[in-house]
Amino acid sequence: MEIIKILPQGLCKGVINAIHIVNNALEDPTIKKPIYMLGSLVHNQNIVRALSEQNVIILDGKSRLEMLDEITSGTVIFTAHGVSEETRKKARAKGLDIIDATCKDVKLSHDIIRNYLDAGYMILYYGMENHPEAEGVLGISPKITLIRNKDDIEALPAYEGKLALATQTTMSFLQAIELHQYLLKKYPQIKLIDEVCNSTRIRQQAVISQKGKLDLIIVVGDRKSNNTRMLKEVAEKEAGISAILVENVEDLKAYDLSAYERIGVTAGASTPNVIVQEIIEKLPKGDFNSELVSEDYLRPKR
Ligand code: SF4
């Protein structure tokens, strides 16, 4: 058996930044207590558990607006996925101190979508239903409609005005292009605002570059992490390679890998390296290689 570590791996800059922001705030003795977080800082249970141990109260609920109802005083942390303007206003109106750990790429996508709205566009948003990032974007304006797939496009009404397709930062960049092509048949005027972040894009491209070379890809990451789930989808759909998603070494025990000769290991952008390493060490011993793909396909700086 040969094990190929598909690079790049490790925490993305958005996750590292969110962890720094929150750790710095927790070290500040003047921070107002209690400290609440609207959902998970990033989609990784280890990171979330470490914050709970530092007395951060992690709220769960239908929406960020509803979660705010549970807070009457102290500090609220906005997670890396961002929040809607309505959530921001409500937190301010309640007199809460705010720590904003929103990823810069998510903030940029909000700004770009707002600019298009100001220019008179309606927006179709390719995203994951009930995901916090999608919730934040949909809260910008009622002129934004979530679409998940071609069936959703079929159900849309005719429209001849200005129209753009924007993407959640962690979706499949190839699927975004495919949906845009499909939409062009119905709305020839539609523009594509491709906001898939580079951390997501390079991990997907690395998986696609393994096409025809592997029997199986193990995707390591949290099941709630959208970029992790997309890696599995991209492996199966774009690279044509069977894939399994495991959160930790325990999950791996459910699989018999003895029939596979070449196994690739990739990981979501919120998966710490130590978890990937534990999994690699549990795989049957064999040749070990790392493959780093070229960075030519990165989205140009804006
Ligand atoms: S995956 Fe992309 S959008 Fe999400 S936190 Fe990382 S850099 Fe930011």
XYZ file of N, CA, C and O in Angstrom, residues 73-225:
612
model
N -25.861 40.173 28.736
C -24.726 41.034 29.080
C -23.419 40.334 28.715
O -23.415 39.139 28.421
N -22.328 41.109 28.735
C -21.010 40.529 28.489
C -20.516 40.774 27.072
O -20.772 41.827 26.481
N -19.830 39.766 26.548
C -19.161 39.896 25.243
C -19.679 38.807 24.303
O -19.920 37.681 24.743
N -19.822 39.169 23.040
C -20.225 38.162 22.056
C -19.150 38.062 20.970
O -18.616 39.069 20.518
N -18.833 36.827 20.621
C -17.845 36.585 19.559
C -18.580 36.180 18.286
O -19.407 35.263 18.300
N -18.284 36.890 17.186
C -18.779 36.475 15.867
C -17.744 35.524 15.278
O -16.549 35.814 15.284
N -18.187 34.409 14.731
C -17.263 33.366 14.273
C -16.663 33.709 12.896
O -17.063 34.672 12.256
N -15.731 32.869 12.443
C -15.032 33.089 11.166
C -16.002 33.160 9.979
O -15.668 33.722 8.938
N -17.218 32.613 10.156
C -18.164 32.544 9.028
C -18.889 33.856 8.771
O -19.580 33.992 7.772
N -18.763 34.824 9.706
C -19.405 36.122 9.509
C -20.851 36.127 9.976
O -21.445 35.076 10.243
N -21.411 37.339 10.083
C -22.815 37.494 10.498
C -23.477 38.533 9.604
O -22.800 39.301 8.919
N -24.809 38.583 9.668
C -25.533 39.591 8.887
C -25.462 40.928 9.618
O -25.179 40.986 10.820
N -25.772 41.997 8.902
C -25.779 43.350 9.497
C -26.836 43.419 10.610
O -26.634 44.079 11.626
N -27.930 42.702 10.415
C -29.003 42.688 11.417
C -28.501 42.117 12.745
O -28.817 42.628 13.824
N -27.700 41.058 12.655
C -27.140 40.440 13.872
C -26.202 41.420 14.563
O -26.229 41.590 15.792
N -25.367 42.089 13.770
C -24.425 43.081 14.302
C -25.189 44.186 15.044
O -24.847 44.563 16.165
N -26.250 44.689 14.393
C -27.037 45.787 14.992
C -27.687 45.336 16.287
O -27.720 46.063 17.273
N -28.221 44.109 16.283
C -28.910 43.613 17.471
C -27.930 43.477 18.639
O -28.259 43.814 19.777
N -26.718 43.010 18.363
C -25.711 42.861 19.424
C -25.353 44.229 20.001
O -25.233 44.389 21.228
N -25.225 45.226 19.101
C -24.899 46.590 19.571
C -26.053 47.135 20.408
O -25.840 47.707 21.475
N -27.289 46.935 19.916
C -28.462 47.460 20.631
C -28.572 46.847 22.022
O -29.103 47.464 22.944
N -28.076 45.638 22.205
C -28.140 44.985 23.524
C -26.997 45.444 24.430
O -26.880 44.982 25.558
N -26.126 46.292 23.892
C -25.009 46.811 24.696
C -23.890 45.804 24.899
O -23.094 45.932 25.836
N -23.816 44.804 24.036
C -22.771 43.776 24.193
C -21.454 44.262 23.595
O -21.459 44.995 22.599
N -20.341 43.870 24.191
C -19.051 44.088 23.543
C -18.926 43.034 22.441
O -19.374 41.889 22.625
N -18.295 43.412 21.331
C -18.214 42.492 20.178
C -16.769 42.155 19.869
O -15.916 43.039 19.802
N -16.497 40.866 19.691
C -15.203 40.431 19.141
C -15.529 39.803 17.796
O -16.271 38.826 17.720
N -14.987 40.389 16.743
C -15.344 39.934 15.396
C -14.215 39.090 14.804
O -13.167 39.621 14.461
N -14.435 37.782 14.698
C -13.410 36.884 14.153
C -13.736 36.476 12.704
O -13.227 35.471 12.207
N -14.571 37.269 12.047
C -14.945 36.943 10.656
C -13.701 36.895 9.765
O -12.863 37.802 9.806
N -13.622 35.876 8.930
C -12.498 35.744 7.992
C -12.526 36.909 6.989
O -13.602 37.311 6.533
N -11.337 37.411 6.648
C -11.259 38.555 5.714
C -11.873 38.209 4.364
O -12.444 39.062 3.699
N -11.747 36.967 3.932
C -12.324 36.574 2.637
C -13.851 36.626 2.676
O -14.498 36.954 1.676
N -14.425 36.287 3.825
C -15.883 36.352 3.956
C -16.319 37.819 3.953
O -17.277 38.194 3.259
N -15.569 38.654 4.702
C -15.904 40.097 4.729
C -15.849 40.674 3.319
O -16.718 41.432 2.916
N -14.812 40.296 2.573
C -14.651 40.817 1.210
C -15.834 40.387 0.333
O -16.353 41.176 -0.455
N -16.274 39.146 0.501
C -17.396 38.675 -0.328
C -18.668 39.461 0.010
O -19.449 39.801 -0.870
N -18.864 39.817 1.301
C -20.028 40.651 1.674
C -19.942 42.005 0.959
O -20.929 42.484 0.403
N -18.724 42.603 0.972
C -18.553 43.932 0.360
C -18.835 43.869 -1.140
O -19.497 44.751 -1.692
N -18.321 42.832 -1.798
C -18.509 42.723 -3.252
C -19.991 42.548 -3.580
O -20.527 43.185 -4.493
N -20.670 41.709 -2.814
C -22.110 41.495 -3.056
C -22.881 42.798 -2.826
O -23.760 43.171 -3.613
N -22.525 43.537 -1.777
C -23.189 44.834 -1.514
C -22.986 45.797 -2.696
O -23.916 46.492 -3.100
N -21.768 45.814 -3.245
C -21.508 46.701 -4.396
C -22.402 46.345 -5.576
O -22.931 47.226 -6.250
N -22.562 45.056 -5.836
C -23.435 44.628 -6.938
C -24.887 45.021 -6.659
O -25.602 45.488 -7.547
N -25.315 44.851 -5.415
C -26.696 45.236 -5.065
C -26.888 46.736 -5.275
O -27.897 47.170 -5.842
N -25.890 47.524 -4.856
C -25.980 48.984 -5.031
C -26.059 49.354 -6.506
O -26.640 50.372 -6.869
N -25.448 48.510 -7.352
C -25.468 48.784 -8.803
C -26.741 48.233 -9.459
O -26.856 48.218 -10.690
N -27.694 47.751 -8.648
C -28.998 47.345 -9.183
C -29.128 45.870 -9.547
O -30.081 45.476 -10.225
N -28.191 45.044 -9.091
C -28.250 43.604 -9.414
C -29.131 42.846 -8.426
O -29.205 43.190 -7.247
N -29.778 41.798 -8.922
C -30.338 40.748 -8.068
C -29.231 39.691 -7.969
O -28.479 39.490 -8.940
N -29.156 38.990 -6.842
C -28.066 38.021 -6.653
C -28.630 36.613 -6.433
O -29.527 36.419 -5.594
N -28.088 35.659 -7.167
C -28.303 34.248 -6.835
C -27.056 33.820 -6.080
O -25.938 34.160 -6.487
N -27.232 33.107 -4.974
C -26.090 32.779 -4.112
C -25.948 31.264 -4.003
O -26.821 30.586 -3.463
N -24.861 30.756 -4.589
C -24.589 29.310 -4.523
C -23.947 29.019 -3.164
O -22.799 29.392 -2.917
N -24.743 28.392 -2.285
C -24.241 28.151 -0.937
C -24.923 26.957 -0.303
O -25.729 26.268 -0.923
N -24.601 26.726 0.943
C -25.120 25.584 1.698
C -26.234 26.061 2.619
O -26.005 26.959 3.436
N -27.413 25.470 2.459
C -28.551 25.869 3.279
C -28.224 25.701 4.775
O -27.619 24.698 5.163
N -28.614 26.659 5.576
C -28.420 26.652 7.039
C -26.962 26.767 7.488
O -26.668 26.592 8.661
N -26.058 27.008 6.548
C -24.662 27.220 6.953
C -24.539 28.663 7.464
O -25.160 29.573 6.910
N -23.734 28.893 8.527
C -23.659 30.256 9.067
C -23.200 31.310 8.063
O -23.680 32.444 8.093
N -22.271 30.940 7.168
C -21.821 31.951 6.184
C -22.974 32.335 5.249
O -23.185 33.514 4.954
N -23.720 31.332 4.793
C -24.863 31.605 3.902
C -25.908 32.449 4.641
O -26.479 33.389 4.077
N -26.118 32.142 5.905
C -27.084 32.909 6.710
C -26.668 34.386 6.764
O -27.499 35.281 6.599
N -25.369 34.620 6.974
C -24.866 35.999 7.032
C -25.071 36.733 5.721
O -25.479 37.890 5.694
N -24.811 36.072 4.610
C -24.939 36.716 3.292
C -26.415 36.946 2.950
O -26.794 38.029 2.505
N -27.256 35.951 3.194
C -28.680 36.096 2.861
C -29.316 37.218 3.690
O -30.300 37.827 3.274
N -28.718 37.496 4.853
C -29.228 38.577 5.703
C -28.881 39.964 5.181
O -29.373 40.962 5.691
N -28.028 40.049 4.157
C -27.650 41.374 3.629
C -28.860 42.038 2.957
O -29.102 43.220 3.121
N -29.622 41.249 2.188
C -30.726 41.852 1.410
C -31.709 40.766 0.968
O -31.302 39.644 0.658
N -33.006 41.120 0.880
C -33.974 40.153 0.325
C -33.779 39.936 -1.174
O -34.437 39.078 -1.763
N -32.887 40.717 -1.789
C -32.636 40.543 -3.234
C -31.621 39.427 -3.492
O -31.099 39.276 -4.592
N -31.273 38.671 -2.435
C -30.337 37.546 -2.595
C -31.114 36.244 -2.400
O -31.815 36.067 -1.402
N -30.988 35.333 -3.362
C -31.707 34.054 -3.310
C -30.695 32.910 -3.272
O -29.787 32.857 -4.109
N -30.887 32.001 -2.323
C -29.980 30.842 -2.213
C -30.306 29.824 -3.303
O -31.468 29.478 -3.516
N -29.265 29.332 -3.983
C -29.459 28.159 -4.851
C -28.413 27.108 -4.465
O -27.280 27.444 -4.121
N -28.826 25.846 -4.517
C -27.906 24.775 -4.126
C -27.526 23.897 -5.314
O -26.493 23.254 -5.312
N -28.402 23.867 -6.321
C -28.186 22.914 -7.425
C -29.048 23.297 -8.634
O -29.757 24.309 -8.595
N -29.014 22.442 -9.651
C -29.753 22.742 -10.889
C -31.264 22.707 -10.667
O -32.008 23.445 -11.315
N -31.732 21.859 -9.759
C -33.180 21.812 -9.475
C -33.664 23.172 -8.976
O -34.746 23.630 -9.348
N -32.864 23.799 -8.123
C -33.240 25.129 -7.621
C -33.297 26.139 -8.758
O -34.154 27.021 -8.777
N -32.388 25.991 -9.718
C -32.368 26.923 -10.857
C -33.639 26.742 -11.694
O -34.265 27.709 -12.129
N -34.037 25.491 -11.895
C -35.251 25.200 -12.680
C -36.476 25.890 -12.089
O -37.372 26.314 -12.803
N -36.502 26.002 -10.765
C -37.675 26.569 -10.097
C -37.689 28.104 -10.093
O -38.665 28.711 -9.670
N -36.634 28.744 -10.604
C -36.565 30.213 -10.566
C -37.444 30.827 -11.654
O -37.562 30.276 -12.751
N -38.038 31.995 -11.375
C -38.873 32.650 -12.399
C -38.029 33.333 -13.468
O -36.829 33.538 -13.281
N -38.684 33.699 -14.578
C -37.980 34.448 -15.633
C -37.574 35.815 -15.087
O -38.246 36.372 -14.221
N -36.445 36.337 -15.570
C -35.976 37.650 -15.105
C -35.040 38.228 -16.148
O -34.153 37.537 -16.644
N -35.263 39.503 -16.493
C -34.434 40.102 -17.552
C -33.518 41.207 -17.051
O -32.751 41.776 -17.813
N -33.608 41.521 -15.755
C -32.799 42.612 -15.205
C -31.370 42.166 -14.917
O -30.942 41.059 -15.262
N -30.614 43.057 -14.243
C -29.219 42.750 -13.899
C -29.193 41.608 -12.892
O -29.912 41.650 -11.877
N -28.339 40.638 -13.157
C -28.333 39.430 -12.323
C -26.907 38.888 -12.197
O -26.140 38.900 -13.170
N -26.544 38.428 -10.995
C -25.207 37.843 -10.795
C -25.316 36.590 -9.930
O -26.187 36.491 -9.069
N -24.418 35.649 -10.189
C -24.306 34.442 -9.354
C -23.076 34.622 -8.460
O -21.953 34.724 -8.950
N -23.315 34.675 -7.146
C -22.195 34.771 -6.193
C -22.050 33.421 -5.492
O -22.987 32.613 -5.478
N -20.868 33.182 -4.915
C -20.638 31.878 -4.284
C -20.226 32.036 -2.821
O -19.543 33.001 -2.459
N -20.621 31.067 -2.009
C -20.070 30.932 -0.661
C -18.571 30.634 -0.821
O -18.165 30.004 -1.816
N -17.755 31.038 0.135
C -16.294 30.911 -0.022
C -15.801 29.464 -0.039
O -14.671 29.206 -0.477
N -16.631 28.540 0.441
C -16.131 27.164 0.601
C -16.835 26.152 -0.309
O -16.824 24.953 -0.036
N -17.456 26.647 -1.390
C -18.124 25.715 -2.306
C -17.125 25.162 -3.317
O -15.965 25.557 -3.357
N -17.609 24.237 -4.159
C -16.753 23.680 -5.218
C -16.600 24.728 -6.329
O -17.594 25.181 -6.898
N -15.347 25.098 -6.635
C -15.181 26.147 -7.660
C -15.575 25.636 -9.044
O -16.059 26.392 -9.877
N -15.417 24.336 -9.297
C -15.822 23.801 -10.602
C -17.345 23.729 -10.717
O -17.921 23.980 -11.772
N -17.994 23.388 -9.589
C -19.450 23.327 -9.592
C -20.038 24.731 -9.813
O -21.063 24.887 -10.474
N -19.359 25.749 -9.276
C -19.824 27.133 -9.462
C -19.796 27.489 -10.957
O -20.737 28.085 -11.479
N -18.720 27.088 -11.628
C -18.606 27.373 -13.068
C -19.715 26.623 -13.830
O -20.366 27.163 -14.718
N -19.935 25.359 -13.430
C -20.963 24.556 -14.103
C -22.359 25.165 -13.909
O -23.142 25.253 -14.852
N -22.644 25.599 -12.688
C -23.963 26.211 -12.429
C -24.112 27.520 -13.210
O -25.183 27.835 -13.718
N -23.013 28.268 -13.311
C -23.074 29.518 -14.076
C -23.390 29.223 -15.550
O -24.239 29.878 -16.163
N -22.727 28.204 -16.105
C -22.988 27.818 -17.503
C -24.455 27.418 -17.681
O -25.095 27.775 -18.669
N -24.973 26.697 -16.717
C -26.372 26.248 -16.760
C -27.323 27.455 -16.686
O -28.305 27.542 -17.401
N -26.974 28.395 -15.801
C -27.810 29.590 -15.626
C -27.824 30.462 -16.882
O -28.831 31.113 -17.177
N -26.703 30.471 -17.611
C -26.615 31.319 -18.814
C -27.688 30.958 -19.845
O -28.134 31.814 -20.602
N -28.120 29.679 -19.846
C -29.157 29.270 -20.802
C -30.487 29.963 -20.474
O -31.280 30.266 -21.347
N -30.715 30.164 -19.187
C -31.977 30.770 -18.746
C -31.858 32.290 -18.643
O -32.803 33.016 -18.927
N -30.674 32.751 -18.191
C -30.433 34.195 -18.001
C -29.120 34.551 -18.714
O -28.047 34.526 -18.094
N -29.180 34.870 -20.018
C -27.921 35.118 -20.764
C -27.114 36.278 -20.193
O -25.921 36.394 -20.462
N -27.754 37.134 -19.387
C -27.073 38.326 -18.851
C -26.330 38.046 -17.545
O -25.628 38.924 -17.027
N -26.442 36.834 -16.983
C -25.937 36.607 -15.610
C -24.404 36.602 -15.537
O -23.721 35.988 -16.363
N -23.880 37.338 -14.535
C -22.425 37.384 -14.305
C -22.066 36.410 -13.204
O -22.892 36.124 -12.337
N -20.819 35.969 -13.197
C -20.343 35.093 -12.110
C -19.446 35.895 -11.170
O -18.472 36.516 -11.609
N -19.797 35.901 -9.879
C -18.915 36.492 -8.859
C -18.333 35.305 -8.088
O -18.945 34.791 -7.160
N -17.178 34.858 -8.520
C -16.579 33.651 -7.932
C -15.836 34.033 -6.650
O -14.757 34.607 -6.699
N -16.440 33.715 -5.507
C -15.839 34.079 -4.225
C -15.285 32.868 -3.470
O -15.089 32.932 -2.250
N -15.070 31.754 -4.180
C -14.452 30.592 -3.521
C -13.036 31.024 -3.105
O -12.264 31.519 -3.934
N -12.717 30.881 -1.819
C -11.434 31.412 -1.333
C -10.271 30.533 -1.804
O -10.464 29.367 -2.151
N -9.086 31.105 -1.780
C -7.922 30.374 -2.276
C -7.597 29.136 -1.438
O -7.140 28.125 -1.980
N -7.839 29.197 -0.130
C -7.548 28.029 0.718
C -8.413 26.843 0.302
O -7.960 25.697 0.273
N -9.677 27.128 -0.013
C -10.598 26.081 -0.464
C -10.189 25.595 -1.859
O -10.106 24.396 -2.137
N -9.920 26.563 -2.724
C -9.613 26.285 -4.124
C -8.363 25.392 -4.271
O -8.362 24.421 -5.015
N -7.297 25.723 -3.531
C -6.056 24.958 -3.739
C -6.185 23.538 -3.196
O -5.594 22.608 -3.752
N -6.983 23.367 -2.127
C -7.189 22.004 -1.623
C -8.003 21.183 -2.625
O -7.729 20.005 -2.848
N -9.013 21.807 -3.234
C -9.817 21.093 -4.244
C -8.956 20.768 -5.465
O -9.019 19.659 -6.013
N -8.145 21.746 -5.900
C -7.310 21.516 -7.086
C -6.321 20.381 -6.835
O -6.040 19.567 -7.725
N -5.788 20.327 -5.608
C -4.823 19.277 -5.268
C -5.480 17.895 -5.372
O -4.866 16.932 -5.840
N -6.743 17.830 -4.942
C -7.487 16.565 -5.029
C -7.744 16.206 -6.500
O -7.532 15.068 -6.929
N -8.164 17.205 -7.286
C -8.459 16.954 -8.709
C -7.202 16.462 -9.434
O -7.274 15.597 -10.310
N -6.043 16.985 -9.038
C -4.793 16.607 -9.716
C -4.424 15.139 -9.469
O -3.522 14.606 -10.106
N -5.126 14.480 -8.559
C -4.867 13.057 -8.285
C -5.696 12.137 -9.173
O -5.612 10.905 -9.048
N -6.495 12.710 -10.053
C -7.380 11.925 -10.943
C -6.593 10.797 -11.618
O -5.524 11.038 -12.197
N -7.099 9.598 -11.539
C -6.462 8.451 -12.202
C -5.257 7.893 -11.461
O -4.670 6.902 -11.897
N -4.862 8.503 -10.341
C -3.650 8.053 -9.651
C -3.932 7.291 -8.362
O -3.037 6.663 -7.812
N -5.161 7.447 -7.809
C -5.442 6.870 -6.483
C -6.658 5.953 -6.518
O -7.541 6.100 -7.369
N -6.734 5.036 -5.553
C -7.916 4.165 -5.414
C -8.915 4.744 -4.415
O -10.095 4.421 -4.429
N -8.399 5.539 -3.490
C -9.262 6.065 -2.419
C -8.663 7.360 -1.884
O -7.436 7.502 -1.812
N -9.546 8.289 -1.500
C -9.075 9.494 -0.798
C -9.743 9.546 0.574
O -10.971 9.401 0.686
N -8.929 9.723 1.595
C -9.456 9.929 2.949
C -9.463 11.442 3.192
O -8.419 12.098 3.122
N -10.656 11.975 3.429
C -10.781 13.407 3.727
C -10.903 13.536 5.249
O -11.805 12.953 5.851
N -9.992 14.284 5.852
C -10.014 14.416 7.317
C -10.584 15.783 7.673
O -10.084 16.817 7.219
N -11.642 15.773 8.487
C -12.214 17.058 8.902
C -13.562 16.876 9.561
O -14.122 15.781 9.584
N -14.060 17.977 10.052
C -15.341 17.975 10.763
C -16.491 17.851 9.747
O -16.457 18.490 8.689
N -17.502 17.052 10.100
C -18.626 16.860 9.163
C -19.417 18.143 8.943
O -20.126 18.281 7.966
N -19.329 19.093 9.891
C -20.059 20.361 9.717
C -19.273 21.342 8.851
O -19.779 22.380 8.475
N -18.008 21.029 8.578
C -17.161 21.954 7.814
C -17.491 21.838 6.328
O -17.336 20.776 5.722
